[in-house]
Amino acid sequence: GNSVTQMEGPVTLSEEAFLTINCTYTATGYPSLFWYVQYPGEGLQLLLKATKADDKGSNKGFEATYRKETTSFHLEKGSVQVSDSAVYFCALRARTGANNLFFGTGTRLTVIP
Amino acid sequence: ETGVTQTPRHLVMGMTNKKSLKCEQHLGHNAMYWYKQSAKKPLELMFVYNFKEQTENNSVPSRFSPECPNSSHLFLHLHTLQPEDSALYLCASSQETGPRTYEQYFGPGTRLTVT
């Protein structure tokens, strides 16, 4: 089946610290992988995506590389800001079937000044 | 502004009440989704509509009844809910469903509390 496992939070970092949020997946075939971000009081927004192995998605200083050999899609940012405080969701979409997303449980990040 | 709006943003209802959640998308999409977001659980896909036709019902109890009158509007009718149904209900839309990877755009959600 399809599933996503991401590191449990919450994660608290000081401003300008390095961020890593781990995500691993199980899927039939070769899925597309996504990171979504949910700011307080808002819905989910697509942060970045990768559709095939070795692709690197990037946006707003965040990066994640699709690693087929380790079935991982870890989210990284070199220097976090207070405005990055949010909940981050890793998700996959299987190649077959409808356009359904399978999400992880989310990781809450708090960045303190 | 994501182009997907949801009303109401907050709803408190008793177990015997009947209420409806509304979602509207202004993106010209043809697929719409309902998700349930509970604390410490992955988002759960509830229903999928593509071109107004329901294509997925993810074993959702019958006390949740979706309606999609056109490609821009999606409703979730609620009746005789249980306290464990308290959650954030998210609506999303995409160009359509199918084998291509269409991005899903989410609304802000309706925070539902069942008392």
PDB file of C-alpha atoms in Angstrom:
ATOM      1  CA  GLY A   1       0.000   0.000   0.000  1.00  0.00           C
ATOM      2  CA  ASN A   2       0.840   3.669   0.036  1.00  0.00           C
ATOM      3  CA  SER A   3       1.937   5.460   3.191  1.00  0.00           C
ATOM      4  CA  VAL A   4       4.147   8.257   4.423  1.00  0.00           C
ATOM      5  CA  THR A   5       6.086   8.404   7.673  1.00  0.00           C
ATOM      6  CA  GLN A   6       7.527  11.674   8.842  1.00  0.00           C
ATOM      7  CA  MET A   7       9.374  12.629  11.984  1.00  0.00           C
ATOM      8  CA  GLU A   8       7.213  13.534  14.909  1.00  0.00           C
ATOM      9  CA  GLY A   9       7.390  17.012  16.255  1.00  0.00           C
ATOM     10  CA  PRO A  10       7.237  19.442  17.537  1.00  0.00           C
ATOM     11  CA  VAL A  11      10.527  20.864  16.351  1.00  0.00           C
ATOM     12  CA  THR A  12      11.795  24.084  17.915  1.00  0.00           C
ATOM     13  CA  LEU A  13      14.741  25.925  16.380  1.00  0.00           C
ATOM     14  CA  SER A  14      16.411  29.247  16.808  1.00  0.00           C
ATOM     15  CA  GLU A  15      16.370  31.666  13.914  1.00  0.00           C
ATOM     16  CA  GLU A  16      19.047  30.926  11.286  1.00  0.00           C
ATOM     17  CA  ALA A  17      19.405  27.294  12.407  1.00  0.00           C
ATOM     18  CA  PHE A  18      19.513  24.430   9.920  1.00  0.00           C
ATOM     19  CA  LEU A  19      16.310  22.474   9.460  1.00  0.00           C
ATOM     20  CA  THR A  20      15.780  18.848   8.522  1.00  0.00           C
ATOM     21  CA  ILE A  21      12.420  17.122   8.638  1.00  0.00           C
ATOM     22  CA  ASN A  22      12.648  13.463   7.723  1.00  0.00           C
ATOM     23  CA  CYS A  23      10.137  11.767   5.464  1.00  0.00           C
ATOM     24  CA  THR A  24      10.103   8.199   4.186  1.00  0.00           C
ATOM     25  CA  TYR A  25       7.480   6.533   2.079  1.00  0.00           C
ATOM     26  CA  THR A  26       6.077   3.217   0.984  1.00  0.00           C
ATOM     27  CA  ALA A  27       4.433   3.050  -2.393  1.00  0.00           C
ATOM     28  CA  THR A  28       3.601   0.777  -5.260  1.00  0.00           C
ATOM     29  CA  GLY A  29       5.533   1.893  -8.294  1.00  0.00           C
ATOM     30  CA  TYR A  30       7.222   5.276  -8.431  1.00  0.00           C
ATOM     31  CA  PRO A  31       5.137   7.991  -6.805  1.00  0.00           C
ATOM     32  CA  SER A  32       5.330  11.751  -7.011  1.00  0.00           C
ATOM     33  CA  LEU A  33       6.377  13.335  -3.723  1.00  0.00           C
ATOM     34  CA  PHE A  34       5.320  16.604  -2.138  1.00  0.00           C
ATOM     35  CA  TRP A  35       5.859  18.849   0.825  1.00  0.00           C
ATOM     36  CA  TYR A  36       2.927  20.952   1.937  1.00  0.00           C
ATOM     37  CA  VAL A  37       2.980  23.722   4.544  1.00  0.00           C
ATOM     38  CA  GLN A  38       0.098  24.845   6.741  1.00  0.00           C
ATOM     39  CA  TYR A  39       0.423  28.234   8.386  1.00  0.00           C
ATOM     40  CA  PRO A  40      -1.760  28.968  11.427  1.00  0.00           C
ATOM     41  CA  GLY A  41      -5.421  29.334  10.496  1.00  0.00           C
ATOM     42  CA  GLU A  42      -4.849  28.491   6.859  1.00  0.00           C
ATOM     43  CA  GLY A  43      -5.190  25.527   4.551  1.00  0.00           C
ATOM     44  CA  LEU A  44      -2.340  23.515   3.104  1.00  0.00           C
ATOM     45  CA  GLN A  45      -0.132  25.102   0.481  1.00  0.00           C
ATOM     46  CA  LEU A  46       2.146  23.212  -1.847  1.00  0.00           C
ATOM     47  CA  LEU A  47       5.744  24.022  -0.894  1.00  0.00           C
ATOM     48  CA  LEU A  48       7.664  21.862  -3.354  1.00  0.00           C
ATOM     49  CA  LYS A  49       7.431  18.648  -5.290  1.00  0.00           C
ATOM     50  CA  ALA A  50       9.475  16.035  -7.158  1.00  0.00           C
ATOM     51  CA  THR A  51       8.059  13.652  -9.699  1.00  0.00           C
ATOM     52  CA  LYS A  52      10.901  11.209 -10.330  1.00  0.00           C
ATOM     53  CA  ALA A  53      13.979   9.760  -8.684  1.00  0.00           C
ATOM     54  CA  ASP A  54      16.878  12.165  -8.062  1.00  0.00           C
ATOM     55  CA  ASP A  55      14.697  15.203  -8.741  1.00  0.00           C
ATOM     56  CA  LYS A  56      15.231  18.055  -6.308  1.00  0.00           C
ATOM     57  CA  GLY A  57      12.264  20.240  -5.450  1.00  0.00           C
ATOM     58  CA  SER A  58      12.985  23.700  -4.097  1.00  0.00           C
ATOM     59  CA  ASN A  59      11.049  26.777  -3.060  1.00  0.00           C
ATOM     60  CA  LYS A  60      11.530  29.666  -0.590  1.00  0.00           C
ATOM     61  CA  GLY A  61      14.919  28.269   0.476  1.00  0.00           C
ATOM     62  CA  PHE A  62      13.517  24.812   1.197  1.00  0.00           C
ATOM     63  CA  GLU A  63      14.804  21.762  -0.662  1.00  0.00           C
ATOM     64  CA  ALA A  64      14.028  18.067  -0.829  1.00  0.00           C
ATOM     65  CA  THR A  65      15.551  15.359  -3.016  1.00  0.00           C
ATOM     66  CA  TYR A  66      13.659  12.298  -4.185  1.00  0.00           C
ATOM     67  CA  ARG A  67      15.794   9.333  -3.079  1.00  0.00           C
ATOM     68  CA  LYS A  68      14.504   6.084  -4.531  1.00  0.00           C
ATOM     69  CA  GLU A  69      17.195   3.926  -2.928  1.00  0.00           C
ATOM     70  CA  THR A  70      16.257   5.064   0.575  1.00  0.00           C
ATOM     71  CA  THR A  71      12.591   5.839  -0.223  1.00  0.00           C
ATOM     72  CA  SER A  72      13.050   9.231   1.355  1.00  0.00           C
ATOM     73  CA  PHE A  73      12.173  12.873   0.672  1.00  0.00           C
ATOM     74  CA  HIS A  74      13.685  14.829   3.551  1.00  0.00           C
ATOM     75  CA  LEU A  75      12.945  18.546   3.798  1.00  0.00           C
ATOM     76  CA  GLU A  76      15.871  20.899   4.462  1.00  0.00           C
ATOM     77  CA  LYS A  77      16.483  24.588   4.851  1.00  0.00           C
ATOM     78  CA  GLY A  78      19.813  26.157   5.603  1.00  0.00           C
ATOM     79  CA  SER A  79      18.633  29.079   7.702  1.00  0.00           C
ATOM     80  CA  VAL A  80      15.122  29.177   9.108  1.00  0.00           C
ATOM     81  CA  GLN A  81      13.183  32.325   9.913  1.00  0.00           C
ATOM     82  CA  VAL A  82      10.428  33.016  12.412  1.00  0.00           C
ATOM     83  CA  SER A  83       8.009  33.220   9.483  1.00  0.00           C
ATOM     84  CA  ASP A  84       8.727  29.554   8.685  1.00  0.00           C
ATOM     85  CA  SER A  85       6.853  28.483  11.816  1.00  0.00           C
ATOM     86  CA  ALA A  86       4.111  26.197  10.537  1.00  0.00           C
ATOM     87  CA  VAL A  87       3.124  22.561  10.177  1.00  0.00           C
ATOM     88  CA  TYR A  88       4.850  20.676   7.366  1.00  0.00           C
ATOM     89  CA  PHE A  89       3.294  17.671   5.653  1.00  0.00           C
ATOM     90  CA  CYS A  90       5.025  15.143   3.444  1.00  0.00           C
ATOM     91  CA  ALA A  91       2.760  13.491   0.884  1.00  0.00           C
ATOM     92  CA  LEU A  92       2.857  11.126  -2.041  1.00  0.00           C
ATOM     93  CA  ARG A  93       0.722  10.515  -5.054  1.00  0.00           C
ATOM     94  CA  ALA A  94       0.808   7.051  -6.561  1.00  0.00           C
ATOM     95  CA  ARG A  95       1.300   6.701 -10.296  1.00  0.00           C
ATOM     96  CA  THR A  96      -1.811   4.641 -10.729  1.00  0.00           C
ATOM     97  CA  GLY A  97      -5.356   5.487  -9.812  1.00  0.00           C
ATOM     98  CA  ALA A  98      -6.925   8.843  -9.142  1.00  0.00           C
ATOM     99  CA  ASN A  99      -5.146  11.997  -8.101  1.00  0.00           C
ATOM    100  CA  ASN A 100      -5.251  11.028  -4.428  1.00  0.00           C
ATOM    101  CA  LEU A 101      -2.634  12.227  -2.002  1.00  0.00           C
ATOM    102  CA  PHE A 102      -1.390  10.195   0.954  1.00  0.00           C
ATOM    103  CA  PHE A 103      -0.152  12.397   3.774  1.00  0.00           C
ATOM    104  CA  GLY A 104       2.086  12.004   6.779  1.00  0.00           C
ATOM    105  CA  THR A 105       0.959  13.161  10.195  1.00  0.00           C
ATOM    106  CA  GLY A 106       2.639  16.554   9.911  1.00  0.00           C
ATOM    107  CA  THR A 107       5.543  18.106  11.806  1.00  0.00           C
ATOM    108  CA  ARG A 108       5.057  21.347  13.685  1.00  0.00           C
ATOM    109  CA  LEU A 109       8.005  23.714  13.422  1.00  0.00           C
ATOM    110  CA  THR A 110       8.443  26.661  15.752  1.00  0.00           C
ATOM    111  CA  VAL A 111      11.254  29.111  15.088  1.00  0.00           C
ATOM    112  CA  ILE A 112      12.179  31.418  17.947  1.00  0.00           C
ATOM    113  CA  PRO A 113      14.042  34.722  17.542  1.00  0.00           C
TER     114      PRO A 113
ATOM    115  CA  GLU B   1      -5.473  33.630  -1.518  1.00  0.00           C
ATOM    116  CA  THR B   2      -5.618  30.057  -2.747  1.00  0.00           C
ATOM    117  CA  GLY B   3      -8.772  30.390  -4.799  1.00  0.00           C
ATOM    118  CA  VAL B   4     -10.612  27.867  -2.645  1.00  0.00           C
ATOM    119  CA  THR B   5     -12.983  29.204  -0.021  1.00  0.00           C
ATOM    120  CA  GLN B   6     -14.776  27.353   2.732  1.00  0.00           C
ATOM    121  CA  THR B   7     -17.682  28.378   4.941  1.00  0.00           C
ATOM    122  CA  PRO B   8     -18.205  28.452   7.788  1.00  0.00           C
ATOM    123  CA  ARG B   9     -14.699  28.629   9.225  1.00  0.00           C
ATOM    124  CA  HIS B  10     -15.872  27.402  12.601  1.00  0.00           C
ATOM    125  CA  LEU B  11     -18.906  25.296  13.486  1.00  0.00           C
ATOM    126  CA  VAL B  12     -20.150  23.911  16.767  1.00  0.00           C
ATOM    127  CA  MET B  13     -23.028  21.471  16.559  1.00  0.00           C
ATOM    128  CA  GLY B  14     -24.832  19.014  18.745  1.00  0.00           C
ATOM    129  CA  MET B  15     -25.075  15.351  17.899  1.00  0.00           C
ATOM    130  CA  THR B  16     -28.683  15.682  16.769  1.00  0.00           C
ATOM    131  CA  ASN B  17     -28.162  18.715  14.551  1.00  0.00           C
ATOM    132  CA  LYS B  18     -28.001  18.858  10.761  1.00  0.00           C
ATOM    133  CA  LYS B  19     -25.547  21.237   9.184  1.00  0.00           C
ATOM    134  CA  SER B  20     -23.682  21.674   5.921  1.00  0.00           C
ATOM    135  CA  LEU B  21     -20.156  22.705   5.023  1.00  0.00           C
ATOM    136  CA  LYS B  22     -19.613  24.598   1.799  1.00  0.00           C
ATOM    137  CA  CYS B  23     -16.602  24.778  -0.483  1.00  0.00           C
ATOM    138  CA  GLU B  24     -16.207  26.922  -3.575  1.00  0.00           C
ATOM    139  CA  GLN B  25     -13.282  27.057  -5.972  1.00  0.00           C
ATOM    140  CA  HIS B  26     -12.577  29.913  -8.364  1.00  0.00           C
ATOM    141  CA  LEU B  27      -9.806  28.184 -10.306  1.00  0.00           C
ATOM    142  CA  GLY B  28     -11.742  26.558 -13.114  1.00  0.00           C
ATOM    143  CA  HIS B  29     -10.914  23.103 -11.815  1.00  0.00           C
ATOM    144  CA  ASN B  30     -12.927  19.957 -12.440  1.00  0.00           C
ATOM    145  CA  ALA B  31     -11.987  17.828  -9.427  1.00  0.00           C
ATOM    146  CA  MET B  32     -12.831  18.513  -5.795  1.00  0.00           C
ATOM    147  CA  TYR B  33     -11.975  16.702  -2.588  1.00  0.00           C
ATOM    148  CA  TRP B  34     -12.968  16.516   1.066  1.00  0.00           C
ATOM    149  CA  TYR B  35     -10.297  15.677   3.649  1.00  0.00           C
ATOM    150  CA  LYS B  36     -10.522  15.231   7.402  1.00  0.00           C
ATOM    151  CA  GLN B  37      -7.626  16.478   9.529  1.00  0.00           C
ATOM    152  CA  SER B  38      -7.544  15.141  13.073  1.00  0.00           C
ATOM    153  CA  ALA B  39      -4.847  15.806  15.637  1.00  0.00           C
ATOM    154  CA  LYS B  40      -1.797  13.534  15.309  1.00  0.00           C
ATOM    155  CA  LYS B  41      -3.259  11.612  12.371  1.00  0.00           C
ATOM    156  CA  PRO B  42      -2.532  11.864   8.665  1.00  0.00           C
ATOM    157  CA  LEU B  43      -5.006  13.755   6.564  1.00  0.00           C
ATOM    158  CA  GLU B  44      -7.749  11.352   5.571  1.00  0.00           C
ATOM    159  CA  LEU B  45      -9.252  11.560   2.127  1.00  0.00           C
ATOM    160  CA  MET B  46     -13.029  11.305   2.392  1.00  0.00           C
ATOM    161  CA  PHE B  47     -14.536  11.949  -1.025  1.00  0.00           C
ATOM    162  CA  VAL B  48     -13.409  12.780  -4.550  1.00  0.00           C
ATOM    163  CA  TYR B  49     -15.501  14.298  -7.314  1.00  0.00           C
ATOM    164  CA  ASN B  50     -14.362  14.595 -10.913  1.00  0.00           C
ATOM    165  CA  PHE B  51     -16.567  16.499 -13.355  1.00  0.00           C
ATOM    166  CA  LYS B  52     -19.371  16.397 -10.732  1.00  0.00           C
ATOM    167  CA  GLU B  53     -19.239  12.620 -10.469  1.00  0.00           C
ATOM    168  CA  GLN B  54     -18.174  10.965  -7.225  1.00  0.00           C
ATOM    169  CA  THR B  55     -15.152   8.815  -7.977  1.00  0.00           C
ATOM    170  CA  GLU B  56     -14.047   7.950  -4.473  1.00  0.00           C
ATOM    171  CA  ASN B  57     -15.754   7.285  -1.171  1.00  0.00           C
ATOM    172  CA  ASN B  58     -13.111   6.273   1.300  1.00  0.00           C
ATOM    173  CA  SER B  59     -15.358   4.183   3.565  1.00  0.00           C
ATOM    174  CA  VAL B  60     -16.870   7.280   5.117  1.00  0.00           C
ATOM    175  CA  PRO B  61     -19.844   6.786   7.479  1.00  0.00           C
ATOM    176  CA  SER B  62     -23.222   7.680   6.022  1.00  0.00           C
ATOM    177  CA  ARG B  63     -23.663  10.507   8.527  1.00  0.00           C
ATOM    178  CA  PHE B  64     -21.406  12.431   6.109  1.00  0.00           C
ATOM    179  CA  SER B  65     -23.139  13.077   2.785  1.00  0.00           C
ATOM    180  CA  PRO B  66     -21.342  14.950  -0.009  1.00  0.00           C
ATOM    181  CA  GLU B  67     -22.976  16.888  -2.796  1.00  0.00           C
ATOM    182  CA  CYS B  68     -21.366  18.384  -5.883  1.00  0.00           C
ATOM    183  CA  PRO B  69     -23.939  20.356  -7.903  1.00  0.00           C
ATOM    184  CA  ASN B  70     -21.326  21.730 -10.296  1.00  0.00           C
ATOM    185  CA  SER B  71     -17.565  21.764 -10.709  1.00  0.00           C
ATOM    186  CA  SER B  72     -17.180  24.902  -8.615  1.00  0.00           C
ATOM    187  CA  HIS B  73     -19.133  23.909  -5.522  1.00  0.00           C
ATOM    188  CA  LEU B  74     -18.869  21.068  -3.069  1.00  0.00           C
ATOM    189  CA  PHE B  75     -20.941  20.497   0.042  1.00  0.00           C
ATOM    190  CA  LEU B  76     -20.623  18.170   2.980  1.00  0.00           C
ATOM    191  CA  HIS B  77     -23.930  17.537   4.712  1.00  0.00           C
ATOM    192  CA  LEU B  78     -23.656  16.477   8.325  1.00  0.00           C
ATOM    193  CA  HIS B  79     -26.232  14.748  10.510  1.00  0.00           C
ATOM    194  CA  THR B  80     -26.194  12.841  13.791  1.00  0.00           C
ATOM    195  CA  LEU B  81     -22.451  13.257  14.184  1.00  0.00           C
ATOM    196  CA  GLN B  82     -20.348  11.860  17.008  1.00  0.00           C
ATOM    197  CA  PRO B  83     -17.826  13.717  19.176  1.00  0.00           C
ATOM    198  CA  GLU B  84     -14.992  11.866  17.420  1.00  0.00           C
ATOM    199  CA  ASP B  85     -16.026  13.596  14.215  1.00  0.00           C
ATOM    200  CA  SER B  86     -14.652  16.830  15.630  1.00  0.00           C
ATOM    201  CA  ALA B  87     -11.810  17.837  13.300  1.00  0.00           C
ATOM    202  CA  LEU B  88     -10.692  20.283  10.651  1.00  0.00           C
ATOM    203  CA  TYR B  89     -12.414  19.538   7.351  1.00  0.00           C
ATOM    204  CA  LEU B  90     -10.420  20.616   4.339  1.00  0.00           C
ATOM    205  CA  CYS B  91     -11.646  21.049   0.808  1.00  0.00           C
ATOM    206  CA  ALA B  92      -9.274  20.909  -2.151  1.00  0.00           C
ATOM    207  CA  SER B  93      -9.514  21.156  -5.918  1.00  0.00           C
ATOM    208  CA  SER B  94      -7.351  20.194  -8.872  1.00  0.00           C
ATOM    209  CA  GLN B  95      -7.554  20.428 -12.631  1.00  0.00           C
ATOM    210  CA  GLU B  96      -8.957  16.910 -12.690  1.00  0.00           C
ATOM    211  CA  THR B  97      -8.128  13.457 -11.450  1.00  0.00           C
ATOM    212  CA  GLY B  98      -6.314  10.830 -13.458  1.00  0.00           C
ATOM    213  CA  PRO B  99      -2.779   9.630 -14.098  1.00  0.00           C
ATOM    214  CA  ARG B 100      -1.175  13.044 -14.456  1.00  0.00           C
ATOM    215  CA  THR B 101       0.105  14.831 -11.377  1.00  0.00           C
ATOM    216  CA  TYR B 102      -2.241  17.734 -10.940  1.00  0.00           C
ATOM    217  CA  GLU B 103      -1.547  20.008  -8.011  1.00  0.00           C
ATOM    218  CA  GLN B 104      -4.243  20.195  -5.374  1.00  0.00           C
ATOM    219  CA  TYR B 105      -5.189  23.593  -3.957  1.00  0.00           C
ATOM    220  CA  PHE B 106      -6.591  23.633  -0.447  1.00  0.00           C
ATOM    221  CA  GLY B 107      -9.072  25.863   1.294  1.00  0.00           C
ATOM    222  CA  PRO B 108      -8.546  27.131   4.850  1.00  0.00           C
ATOM    223  CA  GLY B 109     -10.791  24.487   6.359  1.00  0.00           C
ATOM    224  CA  THR B 110     -13.821  24.376   8.636  1.00  0.00           C
ATOM    225  CA  ARG B 111     -13.070  23.674  12.294  1.00  0.00           C
ATOM    226  CA  LEU B 112     -15.937  21.429  13.440  1.00  0.00           C
ATOM    227  CA  THR B 113     -16.691  20.707  17.066  1.00  0.00           C
ATOM    228  CA  VAL B 114     -19.387  18.166  17.922  1.00  0.00           C
ATOM    229  CA  THR B 115     -20.760  18.472  21.425  1.00  0.00           C
TER     230      THR B 115
END
